[in-house]
Amino acid sequence: MGERWQIRRYVASDFLSASIAWFAFNLCRYYQLVSYNELVPLGRFLTYRSVLTGQLCIPFFWLVIYYFSGYYNLPLNRSRITEIWLTFVSSVIGVTSIFFLLVIDEMPQSYRVYYDFLLEMFVLHFGMTYGARLYLTNRLLRLIKEGKIVRKVLFFGTGEQALSISGQLAKIGYQAIGFIRTSPDEPVKVAPALLLGDISDYDKHVLHDGIDELVVATEALQGSDLSLLLYQLFPYKRPIKVWVGKQASLFSKVKLNPHLGAPLADVTENNFSPCEQNIKLWTDKLISAGALILLSPLFAYIGWRVRKSSPGPVFYKQERIGLHGKPFLIYKFRTMYAEAETNGPMLSQESDQRVTPIGSILRKYRLDELPQFWNVLKGDMALVGPRPERKFYIDQIVKKAPYYYLLHNVRPGITSLGMVKYGYACNVNQMLERLYYDMLYYENMSLALDIAILLYTVKTVVTGKGI
């Protein structure tokens, strides 16, 4: 029974609870209207447009509310406190919206009945929804405690730390499938039957369908070596937790998971809440779709100028590294002459002779980045996030700043705090200087900060100057 199955159970429960709660509310509402001498047959009342529309559409409305609340994001890491709080807040928002959209247009003889309607709708919906959720969650926790639901884990490390952490995780439903030795000098403290091999052939074990999570618990890898291993593991799209140990400074910007009972940092989770993650994802997509439509005349004009300026394609595409280390093709309006990098990767310099006349204007006002709205719509990028780099330069950055891997926990952005505060980087040292702002963004991520960065970006586009 995996995460998807558990999500389906919660979705079905929420849908059914919303349907029953709305029907029960309408029965209460009908008899209250009768008490105010508004006599209509029950059958006729239940076919009122607002009542019928609600019965058909409201359950789907609630599923949207719950999706954006982040309730379905981590179904197997369920906290009762978080559950009751999310259900309460979602119920307040949803009930208030439904009340003003579908209920308040009725005109009973006394306005006091509105207070009764609002309270009844909230109590019925919250009570039924939370009651069903609590039952499913308690059942889930019981199955985990009985060992009927387990999270299968592949460990990187074979020493005392790996053995100790596997024992702690076993108490809360995690099962060690095996251990990978990360260095020839690493001691082996685990049972020989669970020793799966060394770091050279880990990929065949990671790709096993039964592996749910990866845990790195070793002292054999330090600094940049540990970061390089994490880069290699990111593309497998498994949650990765790392033992903090003596390298606490390397994980100072990562939230620990104290509920797991071990000092583990989840290096595949960012500092956005599940609610903010969902809101950001779909807001970015909607804005990008609108921008591609509204700016299409500007796209056509820039494309014509680029084509006229020099031979070559209108759009320039290049492989960059994105979320969880996944490569993707980034799109820009071409600002350089064709074949500008025949001698290998080169960062643009001030007064770069490879840049076309129209290209310098596009770069000054950041207009060359506009095609990346398509990248956002595809899900490769976000409106705001650390700028994506090429692997050629990432390999150099990681040697000097091993914590750079954290930036792959968020989608790269069209604009970033580093771009509006620092601007373009002409070499690796400048990339490291700009990294300070990207890490500042990572530590303080919020929707409010995203909006502020977007406003600063508009200023840059309008004035052609950074801040």
mmCIF file of N, CA and C in Angstrom, residues 2 28 76 80 139 190 208 272 307 379 394 412 421 423 432 440 454 467:
data_model
loop_
_atom_site.group_PDB
_atom_site.id
_atom_site.type_symbol
_atom_site.label_atom_id
_atom_site.label_comp_id
_atom_site.label_asym_id
_atom_site.label_seq_id
_atom_site.Cartn_x
_atom_site.Cartn_y
_atom_site.Cartn_z
ATOM 1 N N GLY A 2 1.033 1.911 -1.140
ATOM 2 C CA GLY A 2 1.935 3.032 -1.258
ATOM 3 C C GLY A 2 1.248 4.373 -1.078
ATOM 4 N N CYS A 28 -31.165 20.635 7.032
ATOM 5 C CA CYS A 28 -31.289 21.575 8.161
ATOM 6 C C CYS A 28 -31.807 22.922 7.680
ATOM 7 N N LEU A 76 1.926 9.621 3.883
ATOM 8 C CA LEU A 76 2.478 8.637 4.816
ATOM 9 C C LEU A 76 3.223 9.285 5.973
ATOM 10 N N ARG A 80 -1.189 14.139 13.436
ATOM 11 C CA ARG A 80 -2.566 14.425 13.849
ATOM 12 C C ARG A 80 -2.775 15.914 14.099
ATOM 13 N N ARG A 139 -5.947 4.325 11.278
ATOM 14 C CA ARG A 139 -5.781 3.015 10.645
ATOM 15 C C ARG A 139 -4.409 2.907 9.991
ATOM 16 N N VAL A 190 27.428 -3.995 9.428
ATOM 17 C CA VAL A 190 26.103 -4.538 9.143
ATOM 18 C C VAL A 190 26.220 -6.024 8.806
ATOM 19 N N HIS A 208 15.812 -0.297 -8.133
ATOM 20 C CA HIS A 208 14.868 -1.350 -7.747
ATOM 21 C C HIS A 208 13.529 -0.723 -7.372
ATOM 22 N N PHE A 272 9.738 25.686 1.462
ATOM 23 C CA PHE A 272 8.349 26.033 1.214
ATOM 24 C C PHE A 272 7.444 25.011 1.908
ATOM 25 N N ARG A 307 16.206 37.711 -36.168
ATOM 26 C CA ARG A 307 16.429 37.105 -37.485
ATOM 27 C C ARG A 307 17.131 38.088 -38.409
ATOM 28 N N GLY A 379 6.872 22.990 -16.710
ATOM 29 C CA GLY A 379 7.222 22.493 -15.389
ATOM 30 C C GLY A 379 8.707 22.392 -15.137
ATOM 31 N N ILE A 394 28.666 23.841 -12.733
ATOM 32 C CA ILE A 394 28.252 23.300 -11.437
ATOM 33 C C ILE A 394 29.361 22.451 -10.833
ATOM 34 N N PRO A 412 14.406 25.925 -10.838
ATOM 35 C CA PRO A 412 15.127 27.140 -11.191
ATOM 36 C C PRO A 412 14.162 28.184 -11.747
ATOM 37 N N LYS A 421 19.867 41.299 -7.554
ATOM 38 C CA LYS A 421 20.820 41.924 -6.638
ATOM 39 C C LYS A 421 22.240 41.969 -7.212
ATOM 40 N N GLY A 423 23.163 40.309 -10.720
ATOM 41 C CA GLY A 423 23.179 40.370 -12.181
ATOM 42 C C GLY A 423 23.907 39.187 -12.789
ATOM 43 N N LEU A 432 30.038 32.313 -7.566
ATOM 44 C CA LEU A 432 30.076 32.041 -6.130
ATOM 45 C C LEU A 432 29.603 33.250 -5.328
ATOM 46 N N LEU A 440 20.528 32.919 0.267
ATOM 47 C CA LEU A 440 19.683 33.781 1.097
ATOM 48 C C LEU A 440 18.219 33.573 0.728
ATOM 49 N N LEU A 454 9.776 39.574 -8.102
ATOM 50 C CA LEU A 454 9.115 39.863 -9.378
ATOM 51 C C LEU A 454 8.980 41.367 -9.598
ATOM 52 N N ILE A 467 19.477 46.393 -9.078
ATOM 53 C CA ILE A 467 19.311 47.189 -7.873
ATOM 54 C C ILE A 467 20.520 47.029 -6.969
#
